[in-house]
Amino acid sequence: MTGDRLAALAEAFAERTGHPPEGVWAAPGRVNLIGEHTDYNDGFVLPAAIDRLVLVAAGRREGGRLRLWSLQTEPPADLELAEVGPGRVEGWAAYPAGVAWALGQAGVEVGGADLVVDGKVPAGSGLSSSAALECATATALADLHGADLDRPTLAALARRAENEVVGVPSGVMDQMVSMLGRADHALFLDTRSLATEQVPLPLEAAHLRLVVIDTRAGHRLVDGAYADRRAACEAAAAVLGVPALRDATPGQVEAAAAALGDPGRRRARHVVTENARVLGAVELLRAGELDRLGPLLAASHASLRDDYEVSSPELDTAVEAAVAAGAVGARMTGAGFGGSAIALVPRDLTGQVDERVHATFAAAGFGPPEVSQVVPSDGARRLA
Ligand code: GLA
């Protein structure tokens, strides 16, 4: 893929600016294997970067203007860098402009720049197109302006752009894995200490495939349900008297059931049990027992559906159909409220899973989903 895409993007850059780009950078989307809605609770996550890249062709320009184009999204933007900040940029441009702002806040002297984005990570699919765009922009601008920042720092700045300029109170999982992902590995991340471990995910050797079922029922995090869940977790931590739900045990949550009320108790129960499931999944992967992940994936999905209430009829249907067709396990991935599910599928059964998911969606009267395979891949990098 990348050769043709690279050439087309460089050409698109030249058409718009009159000269070739100084370079092309890329950052991946992600799936999260397990550990959902735990990252803003200081908890554990286990995502993997995937072979769905956002590309950014970039070059410096005189003066202080940031010009932004996307091959997929209109309109382009032409902004004065000094005027970029929280609440001041509309639409898709808030992601790259927010990154330029965050780099500036960190002391990087970001000058004028032209950026052309080729963002093939499907927006709204729950595969973190926004983090991919932020991380590709962050690596591009940091390289162009000679900023020597390590990857966790760039991830933190990309997240800051999303939190403060885009206005979504997301955790740090997506940006960390888009920056730090490694081929054939999942990233075990402690979102409190930011300690990481690359955990082998040898799908090929295990004759498994990682299948993504995009329900095409798009989600928009800006819509407030995400922020509501986050607020509920902070309230529950306050009731429990802990700094974050990361510090609570299932026993503490049950003992405080009356004080937590409903849905507070269920929200907290999801987070504490999900953290334990991540640790269980990491143990299985360290032992090379990928084929035993099924029960943890199932329990995670049930908890997100029943306790956290962020699944959707389409996601539930996708998960049930995949498992019925022979998947080792399946669950919704990402924030939920639509978006995608993942399934771990024996190599020989991928066709069956695809057919059954399509048939079940049709029978339920849902629009057609998109079923595809993804490969755990490397994080952000310069391509040219
Ligand atoms: C979104 C956010 C992440 C994380 C997930 C849910 O992807 O960007 O920080 O909270 O939702 O696990």
Tab-separated table of C-alpha atoms and ligand atoms in Angstrom:
chain	number	residue	atom	x	y	z
A	1	MET	CA	0.000	0.000	0.000
A	2	THR	CA	2.388	2.590	1.251
A	3	GLY	CA	4.382	3.278	-1.931
A	4	ASP	CA	1.385	4.422	-3.977
A	5	ARG	CA	-0.207	6.245	-1.095
A	6	LEU	CA	3.018	8.057	-0.352
A	7	ALA	CA	3.478	9.182	-3.939
A	8	ALA	CA	-0.140	10.327	-4.246
A	9	LEU	CA	0.110	12.266	-0.995
A	10	ALA	CA	3.381	13.958	-1.974
A	11	GLU	CA	1.751	14.933	-5.251
A	12	ALA	CA	-1.324	16.285	-3.475
A	13	PHE	CA	0.994	18.343	-1.259
A	14	ALA	CA	2.859	19.740	-4.271
A	15	GLU	CA	-0.399	20.664	-6.017
A	16	ARG	CA	-1.535	22.666	-3.024
A	17	THR	CA	1.720	24.335	-2.006
A	18	GLY	CA	3.751	24.482	-5.199
A	19	HIS	CA	6.645	22.431	-3.811
A	20	PRO	CA	7.287	18.909	-2.510
A	21	PRO	CA	6.859	18.112	1.200
A	22	GLU	CA	9.934	18.003	3.441
A	23	GLY	CA	8.771	14.622	4.667
A	24	VAL	CA	5.866	12.255	5.233
A	25	TRP	CA	4.976	10.856	8.648
A	26	ALA	CA	2.472	8.200	9.688
A	27	ALA	CA	0.732	7.024	12.830
A	28	PRO	CA	-1.613	4.072	13.293
A	29	GLY	CA	-5.073	3.575	14.690
A	30	ARG	CA	-5.570	0.919	17.322
A	31	VAL	CA	-7.745	-1.811	18.681
A	32	ASN	CA	-7.981	-2.336	22.396
A	33	LEU	CA	-7.778	-6.022	23.308
A	34	ILE	CA	-9.066	-5.400	26.817
A	35	GLY	CA	-9.123	-2.644	29.456
A	36	GLU	CA	-11.978	-0.394	28.344
A	37	HIS	CA	-12.834	2.840	30.130
A	38	THR	CA	-10.056	2.164	32.592
A	39	ASP	CA	-7.480	4.668	31.314
A	40	TYR	CA	-9.112	7.757	32.856
A	41	ASN	CA	-9.304	5.838	36.121
A	42	ASP	CA	-5.513	5.416	36.354
A	43	GLY	CA	-6.011	1.774	35.382
A	44	PHE	CA	-4.604	-0.837	33.004
A	45	VAL	CA	-5.096	-1.197	29.248
A	46	LEU	CA	-3.907	-3.638	26.580
A	47	PRO	CA	-4.259	-2.066	23.121
A	48	ALA	CA	-2.420	-2.839	19.892
A	49	ALA	CA	-1.543	-0.434	17.087
A	50	ILE	CA	-2.918	-1.681	13.762
A	51	ASP	CA	-2.107	-1.485	10.067
A	52	ARG	CA	-4.465	1.455	9.476
A	53	LEU	CA	-2.371	4.566	9.067
A	54	VAL	CA	-2.979	8.277	8.971
A	55	LEU	CA	-0.310	9.925	6.803
A	56	VAL	CA	0.793	13.539	7.072
A	57	ALA	CA	2.930	15.233	4.399
A	58	ALA	CA	4.443	18.381	5.848
A	59	GLY	CA	6.777	21.262	5.192
A	60	ARG	CA	7.763	24.447	6.988
A	61	ARG	CA	6.737	27.840	5.662
A	62	GLU	CA	7.682	31.453	6.349
A	63	GLY	CA	5.653	33.305	8.933
A	64	GLY	CA	3.231	31.985	11.506
A	65	ARG	CA	0.445	30.422	9.505
A	66	LEU	CA	-0.617	26.793	9.704
A	67	ARG	CA	-2.289	25.576	6.525
A	68	LEU	CA	-4.118	22.248	6.712
A	69	TRP	CA	-5.677	20.075	4.035
A	70	SER	CA	-7.210	16.613	4.231
A	71	LEU	CA	-7.686	14.285	1.284
A	72	GLN	CA	-10.855	12.985	2.939
A	73	THR	CA	-12.390	15.897	4.797
A	74	GLU	CA	-13.412	19.448	3.923
A	75	PRO	CA	-12.862	22.284	4.411
A	76	PRO	CA	-9.144	23.062	4.501
A	77	ALA	CA	-7.977	25.457	7.208
A	78	ASP	CA	-5.621	28.422	7.192
A	79	LEU	CA	-4.886	29.532	10.743
A	80	GLU	CA	-2.625	31.996	12.507
A	81	LEU	CA	-0.695	29.805	14.967
A	82	ALA	CA	-0.721	32.490	17.623
A	83	GLU	CA	-4.510	32.405	17.580
A	84	VAL	CA	-4.902	28.645	18.007
A	85	GLY	CA	-6.039	27.531	21.444
A	86	PRO	CA	-8.826	25.889	23.450
A	87	GLY	CA	-12.242	26.650	21.978
A	88	ARG	CA	-10.791	28.507	18.985
A	89	VAL	CA	-10.645	25.931	16.187
A	90	GLU	CA	-13.653	24.250	14.592
A	91	GLY	CA	-13.975	20.848	12.916
A	92	TRP	CA	-11.269	18.368	11.956
A	93	ALA	CA	-8.551	21.071	11.931
A	94	ALA	CA	-8.776	21.187	15.740
A	95	TYR	CA	-6.802	17.917	15.910
A	96	PRO	CA	-3.644	18.981	14.014
A	97	ALA	CA	-3.898	22.612	15.099
A	98	GLY	CA	-4.360	21.453	18.700
A	99	VAL	CA	-1.139	19.471	18.442
A	100	ALA	CA	0.750	22.527	17.178
A	101	TRP	CA	-0.669	24.471	20.127
A	102	ALA	CA	0.267	21.726	22.641
A	103	LEU	CA	3.835	21.590	21.287
A	104	GLY	CA	4.030	25.358	21.711
A	105	GLN	CA	2.784	25.047	25.279
A	106	ALA	CA	5.612	22.585	25.911
A	107	GLY	CA	8.156	25.140	24.751
A	108	VAL	CA	8.717	23.923	21.190
A	109	GLU	CA	9.046	26.846	18.789
A	110	VAL	CA	6.487	25.776	16.231
A	111	GLY	CA	6.720	27.961	13.152
A	112	GLY	CA	4.496	28.151	10.092
A	113	ALA	CA	3.789	24.865	8.357
A	114	ASP	CA	1.758	23.255	5.571
A	115	LEU	CA	0.205	19.843	6.245
A	116	VAL	CA	-1.713	17.552	3.935
A	117	VAL	CA	-3.414	14.639	5.704
A	118	ASP	CA	-4.393	11.294	4.223
A	119	GLY	CA	-6.479	9.777	6.977
A	120	LYS	CA	-7.641	6.330	6.021
A	121	VAL	CA	-8.446	5.293	9.579
A	122	PRO	CA	-12.241	5.361	9.288
A	123	ALA	CA	-13.536	8.222	11.374
A	124	GLY	CA	-16.164	7.212	13.934
A	125	SER	CA	-15.292	3.528	13.731
A	126	GLY	CA	-13.824	3.388	17.223
A	127	LEU	CA	-10.333	2.644	15.878
A	128	SER	CA	-8.890	5.928	17.081
A	129	SER	CA	-8.614	7.922	13.919
A	130	SER	CA	-8.262	11.012	16.071
A	131	ALA	CA	-5.219	9.734	17.972
A	132	ALA	CA	-3.645	8.600	14.697
A	133	LEU	CA	-4.069	12.078	13.228
A	134	GLU	CA	-2.743	13.731	16.385
A	135	CYS	CA	0.270	11.439	16.636
A	136	ALA	CA	1.179	11.709	12.947
A	137	THR	CA	1.001	15.502	13.276
A	138	ALA	CA	3.007	15.504	16.503
A	139	THR	CA	5.863	13.461	15.030
A	140	ALA	CA	5.832	15.576	11.849
A	141	LEU	CA	5.942	18.925	13.637
A	142	ALA	CA	8.456	17.765	16.241
A	143	ASP	CA	10.794	16.486	13.511
A	144	LEU	CA	10.383	19.573	11.319
A	145	HIS	CA	11.129	21.918	14.193
A	146	GLY	CA	13.960	19.848	15.628
A	147	ALA	CA	12.220	19.126	18.931
A	148	ASP	CA	13.859	16.220	20.706
A	149	LEU	CA	10.894	14.817	22.620
A	150	ASP	CA	10.478	11.176	23.568
A	151	ARG	CA	7.421	9.223	22.515
A	152	PRO	CA	5.522	9.251	25.816
A	153	THR	CA	5.955	13.050	25.873
A	154	LEU	CA	4.634	13.350	22.321
A	155	ALA	CA	1.717	11.086	23.282
A	156	ALA	CA	0.943	13.302	26.262
A	157	LEU	CA	0.983	16.410	24.038
A	158	ALA	CA	-1.281	14.715	21.480
A	159	ARG	CA	-3.685	13.879	24.276
A	160	ARG	CA	-3.535	17.437	25.535
A	161	ALA	CA	-4.601	18.624	22.070
A	162	GLU	CA	-7.598	16.300	22.202
A	163	ASN	CA	-8.565	17.228	25.763
A	164	GLU	CA	-8.113	20.967	25.535
A	165	VAL	CA	-8.458	22.059	21.916
A	166	VAL	CA	-10.840	19.408	20.552
A	167	GLY	CA	-12.588	19.242	23.917
A	168	VAL	CA	-12.866	15.481	24.466
A	169	PRO	CA	-11.804	14.371	27.976
A	170	SER	CA	-10.187	11.138	26.713
A	171	GLY	CA	-7.550	9.137	28.553
A	172	VAL	CA	-4.045	8.518	27.247
A	173	MET	CA	-4.401	4.978	25.879
A	174	ASP	CA	-4.936	5.785	22.208
A	175	GLN	CA	-2.082	8.247	21.865
A	176	MET	CA	0.332	6.021	23.809
A	177	VAL	CA	-0.272	2.990	21.628
A	178	SER	CA	-0.255	5.036	18.416
A	179	MET	CA	3.195	6.272	19.448
A	180	LEU	CA	4.602	3.111	21.063
A	181	GLY	CA	2.925	0.231	19.238
A	182	ARG	CA	5.112	-2.600	17.998
A	183	ALA	CA	4.437	-5.145	15.249
A	184	ASP	CA	3.085	-8.454	16.590
A	185	HIS	CA	2.759	-7.062	20.097
A	186	ALA	CA	0.126	-5.564	22.351
A	187	LEU	CA	1.057	-2.711	24.666
A	188	PHE	CA	0.408	-3.359	28.345
A	189	LEU	CA	0.167	0.129	29.819
A	190	ASP	CA	-0.271	1.242	33.398
A	191	THR	CA	-1.959	4.585	32.816
A	192	ARG	CA	-0.947	5.868	36.246
A	193	SER	CA	2.812	5.319	36.094
A	194	LEU	CA	2.902	5.152	32.264
A	195	ALA	CA	5.027	2.018	32.657
A	196	THR	CA	4.750	-0.111	29.521
A	197	GLU	CA	5.459	-3.667	28.500
A	198	GLN	CA	5.432	-4.953	24.949
A	199	VAL	CA	3.536	-8.230	25.212
A	200	PRO	CA	3.943	-10.669	22.288
A	201	LEU	CA	0.793	-11.265	20.264
A	202	PRO	CA	1.916	-14.036	17.893
A	203	LEU	CA	-1.348	-14.372	15.972
A	204	GLU	CA	0.310	-16.028	12.991
A	205	ALA	CA	1.933	-18.749	15.069
A	206	ALA	CA	-1.333	-19.358	16.926
A	207	HIS	CA	-3.241	-19.606	13.619
A	208	LEU	CA	-5.478	-16.767	14.776
A	209	ARG	CA	-6.667	-13.613	13.077
A	210	LEU	CA	-7.688	-10.332	14.647
A	211	VAL	CA	-10.982	-9.400	13.031
A	212	VAL	CA	-12.596	-5.974	13.287
A	213	ILE	CA	-16.339	-5.671	12.843
A	214	ASP	CA	-17.157	-2.052	12.149
A	215	THR	CA	-20.872	-1.758	12.888
A	216	ARG	CA	-20.959	1.452	10.830
A	217	ALA	CA	-23.138	2.847	13.566
A	218	GLY	CA	-20.746	5.721	14.114
A	219	HIS	CA	-19.971	7.238	17.480
A	220	ARG	CA	-19.028	10.734	18.436
A	221	LEU	CA	-17.155	11.113	21.668
A	222	VAL	CA	-17.816	14.811	21.726
A	223	ASP	CA	-21.427	13.961	22.457
A	224	GLY	CA	-21.177	13.899	26.207
A	225	ALA	CA	-21.881	10.268	27.125
A	226	TYR	CA	-18.137	9.698	27.463
A	227	ALA	CA	-17.759	12.705	29.734
A	228	ASP	CA	-20.749	11.465	31.773
A	229	ARG	CA	-19.079	8.115	32.396
A	230	ARG	CA	-15.884	9.810	33.376
A	231	ALA	CA	-17.698	12.043	35.856
A	232	ALA	CA	-19.511	9.011	37.317
A	233	CYS	CA	-16.150	7.319	37.944
A	234	GLU	CA	-14.728	10.371	39.664
A	235	ALA	CA	-17.835	10.605	41.846
A	236	ALA	CA	-17.560	6.900	42.733
A	237	ALA	CA	-13.872	7.276	43.648
A	238	ALA	CA	-14.809	10.170	45.940
A	239	VAL	CA	-17.497	8.057	47.651
A	240	LEU	CA	-14.961	5.254	48.133
A	241	GLY	CA	-12.346	7.658	49.427
A	242	VAL	CA	-9.690	6.621	46.886
A	243	PRO	CA	-7.676	8.835	44.485
A	244	ALA	CA	-9.013	6.892	41.471
A	245	LEU	CA	-11.012	3.708	40.864
A	246	ARG	CA	-7.676	2.042	40.109
A	247	ASP	CA	-7.219	1.977	43.876
A	248	ALA	CA	-10.522	0.247	44.675
A	249	THR	CA	-11.203	-3.488	44.962
A	250	PRO	CA	-14.407	-5.334	44.017
A	251	GLY	CA	-14.971	-5.917	47.747
A	252	GLN	CA	-14.831	-2.189	48.500
A	253	VAL	CA	-17.296	-1.445	45.735
A	254	GLU	CA	-19.785	-4.012	47.039
A	255	ALA	CA	-19.370	-2.835	50.637
A	256	ALA	CA	-20.206	0.715	49.535
A	257	ALA	CA	-23.105	-0.341	47.281
A	258	ALA	CA	-25.703	1.751	49.093
A	259	ALA	CA	-23.572	4.886	49.126
A	260	LEU	CA	-22.638	4.456	45.465
A	261	GLY	CA	-26.252	3.930	44.422
A	262	ASP	CA	-27.285	2.952	40.938
A	263	PRO	CA	-25.751	3.297	38.416
A	264	GLY	CA	-22.688	4.416	40.445
A	265	ARG	CA	-22.111	0.946	41.835
A	266	ARG	CA	-22.288	-0.674	38.416
A	267	ARG	CA	-20.008	1.919	36.824
A	268	ALA	CA	-17.401	1.360	39.554
A	269	ARG	CA	-17.818	-2.406	39.370
A	270	HIS	CA	-17.043	-2.345	35.650
A	271	VAL	CA	-13.806	-0.446	36.180
A	272	VAL	CA	-12.456	-2.545	39.058
A	273	THR	CA	-13.334	-5.854	37.415
A	274	GLU	CA	-11.990	-4.695	34.045
A	275	ASN	CA	-8.634	-3.810	35.591
A	276	ALA	CA	-8.419	-7.347	36.973
A	277	ARG	CA	-9.303	-8.764	33.555
A	278	VAL	CA	-6.448	-6.839	31.930
A	279	LEU	CA	-3.989	-8.378	34.373
A	280	GLY	CA	-5.449	-11.802	33.619
A	281	ALA	CA	-5.127	-11.248	29.885
A	282	VAL	CA	-1.508	-10.127	30.222
A	283	GLU	CA	-0.732	-13.318	32.160
A	284	LEU	CA	-2.241	-15.422	29.378
A	285	LEU	CA	-0.301	-13.578	26.684
A	286	ARG	CA	2.958	-13.870	28.607
A	287	ALA	CA	2.306	-17.601	28.747
A	288	GLY	CA	1.571	-17.655	25.007
A	289	GLU	CA	-2.003	-18.799	25.614
A	290	LEU	CA	-3.880	-16.519	23.235
A	291	ASP	CA	-6.488	-19.163	22.612
A	292	ARG	CA	-7.603	-18.903	26.244
A	293	LEU	CA	-8.558	-15.211	26.071
A	294	GLY	CA	-12.198	-15.946	25.219
A	295	PRO	CA	-13.767	-15.888	28.704
A	296	LEU	CA	-12.026	-12.614	29.606
A	297	LEU	CA	-13.193	-10.975	26.373
A	298	ALA	CA	-16.729	-12.209	26.995
A	299	ALA	CA	-16.747	-10.941	30.584
A	300	SER	CA	-15.386	-7.578	29.466
A	301	HIS	CA	-18.116	-7.201	26.868
A	302	ALA	CA	-20.862	-8.199	29.302
A	303	SER	CA	-19.575	-5.715	31.856
A	304	LEU	CA	-19.466	-2.899	29.277
A	305	ARG	CA	-22.977	-3.823	28.123
A	306	ASP	CA	-24.670	-4.310	31.482
A	307	ASP	CA	-22.696	-2.333	34.065
A	308	TYR	CA	-21.098	0.456	32.056
A	309	GLU	CA	-23.883	0.648	29.450
A	310	VAL	CA	-21.736	1.767	26.532
A	311	SER	CA	-22.465	-1.054	24.088
A	312	SER	CA	-25.145	-0.919	21.390
A	313	PRO	CA	-27.505	-3.462	19.799
A	314	GLU	CA	-25.201	-3.603	16.781
A	315	LEU	CA	-22.103	-4.246	18.906
A	316	ASP	CA	-23.888	-6.947	20.944
A	317	THR	CA	-25.057	-8.607	17.734
A	318	ALA	CA	-21.549	-8.474	16.244
A	319	VAL	CA	-20.038	-10.107	19.324
A	320	GLU	CA	-22.697	-12.822	19.573
A	321	ALA	CA	-22.532	-13.652	15.879
A	322	ALA	CA	-18.720	-13.829	15.847
A	323	VAL	CA	-18.637	-16.205	18.814
A	324	ALA	CA	-21.471	-18.305	17.380
A	325	ALA	CA	-19.435	-18.680	14.176
A	326	GLY	CA	-16.415	-19.965	16.079
A	327	ALA	CA	-14.438	-16.933	17.293
A	328	VAL	CA	-12.248	-17.685	20.308
A	329	GLY	CA	-13.617	-14.491	21.845
A	330	ALA	CA	-15.052	-11.115	20.935
A	331	ARG	CA	-15.892	-7.786	22.523
A	332	MET	CA	-16.620	-4.187	21.678
A	333	THR	CA	-13.458	-2.100	21.429
A	334	GLY	CA	-12.901	1.583	22.144
A	335	ALA	CA	-15.332	3.961	23.764
A	336	GLY	CA	-18.474	2.205	22.500
A	337	PHE	CA	-21.820	3.857	21.747
A	338	GLY	CA	-21.388	2.354	18.257
A	339	GLY	CA	-18.069	1.857	16.509
A	340	SER	CA	-16.316	-1.503	16.243
A	341	ALA	CA	-16.034	-4.898	17.877
A	342	ILE	CA	-13.001	-7.162	17.703
A	343	ALA	CA	-12.931	-10.922	17.454
A	344	LEU	CA	-10.063	-13.385	17.779
A	345	VAL	CA	-10.802	-15.930	15.104
A	346	PRO	CA	-9.123	-19.216	14.125
A	347	ARG	CA	-7.609	-18.654	10.698
A	348	ASP	CA	-9.873	-21.177	9.005
A	349	LEU	CA	-13.076	-19.673	10.382
A	350	THR	CA	-12.702	-16.040	9.261
A	351	GLY	CA	-14.973	-16.602	6.258
A	352	GLN	CA	-17.654	-18.114	8.463
A	353	VAL	CA	-17.471	-15.248	10.932
A	354	ASP	CA	-17.766	-12.717	8.127
A	355	GLU	CA	-20.814	-14.465	6.653
A	356	ARG	CA	-22.578	-14.959	9.940
A	357	VAL	CA	-22.058	-11.382	11.082
A	358	HIS	CA	-23.448	-10.065	7.796
A	359	ALA	CA	-26.413	-12.451	7.875
A	360	THR	CA	-27.243	-11.636	11.499
A	361	PHE	CA	-27.048	-7.890	10.862
A	362	ALA	CA	-29.354	-8.240	7.859
A	363	ALA	CA	-31.830	-10.342	9.837
A	364	ALA	CA	-31.861	-7.745	12.619
A	365	GLY	CA	-32.553	-4.962	10.130
A	366	PHE	CA	-29.189	-3.240	10.709
A	367	GLY	CA	-27.201	-1.685	7.878
A	368	PRO	CA	-24.290	-3.792	6.569
A	369	PRO	CA	-21.219	-3.903	8.825
A	370	GLU	CA	-17.671	-3.939	7.521
A	371	VAL	CA	-15.671	-6.986	8.529
A	372	SER	CA	-11.905	-6.891	8.031
A	373	GLN	CA	-8.671	-8.228	9.459
A	374	VAL	CA	-6.053	-6.093	11.170
A	375	VAL	CA	-2.437	-6.793	12.041
A	376	PRO	CA	-0.698	-5.543	15.201
A	377	SER	CA	1.769	-2.989	13.845
A	378	ASP	CA	4.430	-0.413	14.635
A	379	GLY	CA	3.643	3.011	16.064
A	380	ALA	CA	4.218	6.498	14.638
A	381	ARG	CA	7.158	6.876	12.275
A	382	ARG	CA	8.644	8.892	9.456
A	383	LEU	CA	8.010	7.278	6.084
A	384	ALA	CA	9.893	9.625	3.783
B	1	GLA	C1	-11.596	6.346	23.822
B	1	GLA	C2	-10.621	7.229	24.569
B	1	GLA	C3	-9.641	6.389	25.375
B	1	GLA	C4	-10.363	5.375	26.251
B	1	GLA	C5	-11.402	4.602	25.441
B	1	GLA	C6	-12.260	3.706	26.297
B	1	GLA	O1	-10.924	5.590	22.860
B	1	GLA	O2	-9.914	8.050	23.678
B	1	GLA	O3	-8.824	7.247	26.154
B	1	GLA	O4	-10.942	5.992	27.365
B	1	GLA	O5	-12.273	5.473	24.729
B	1	GLA	O6	-11.498	2.694	26.857
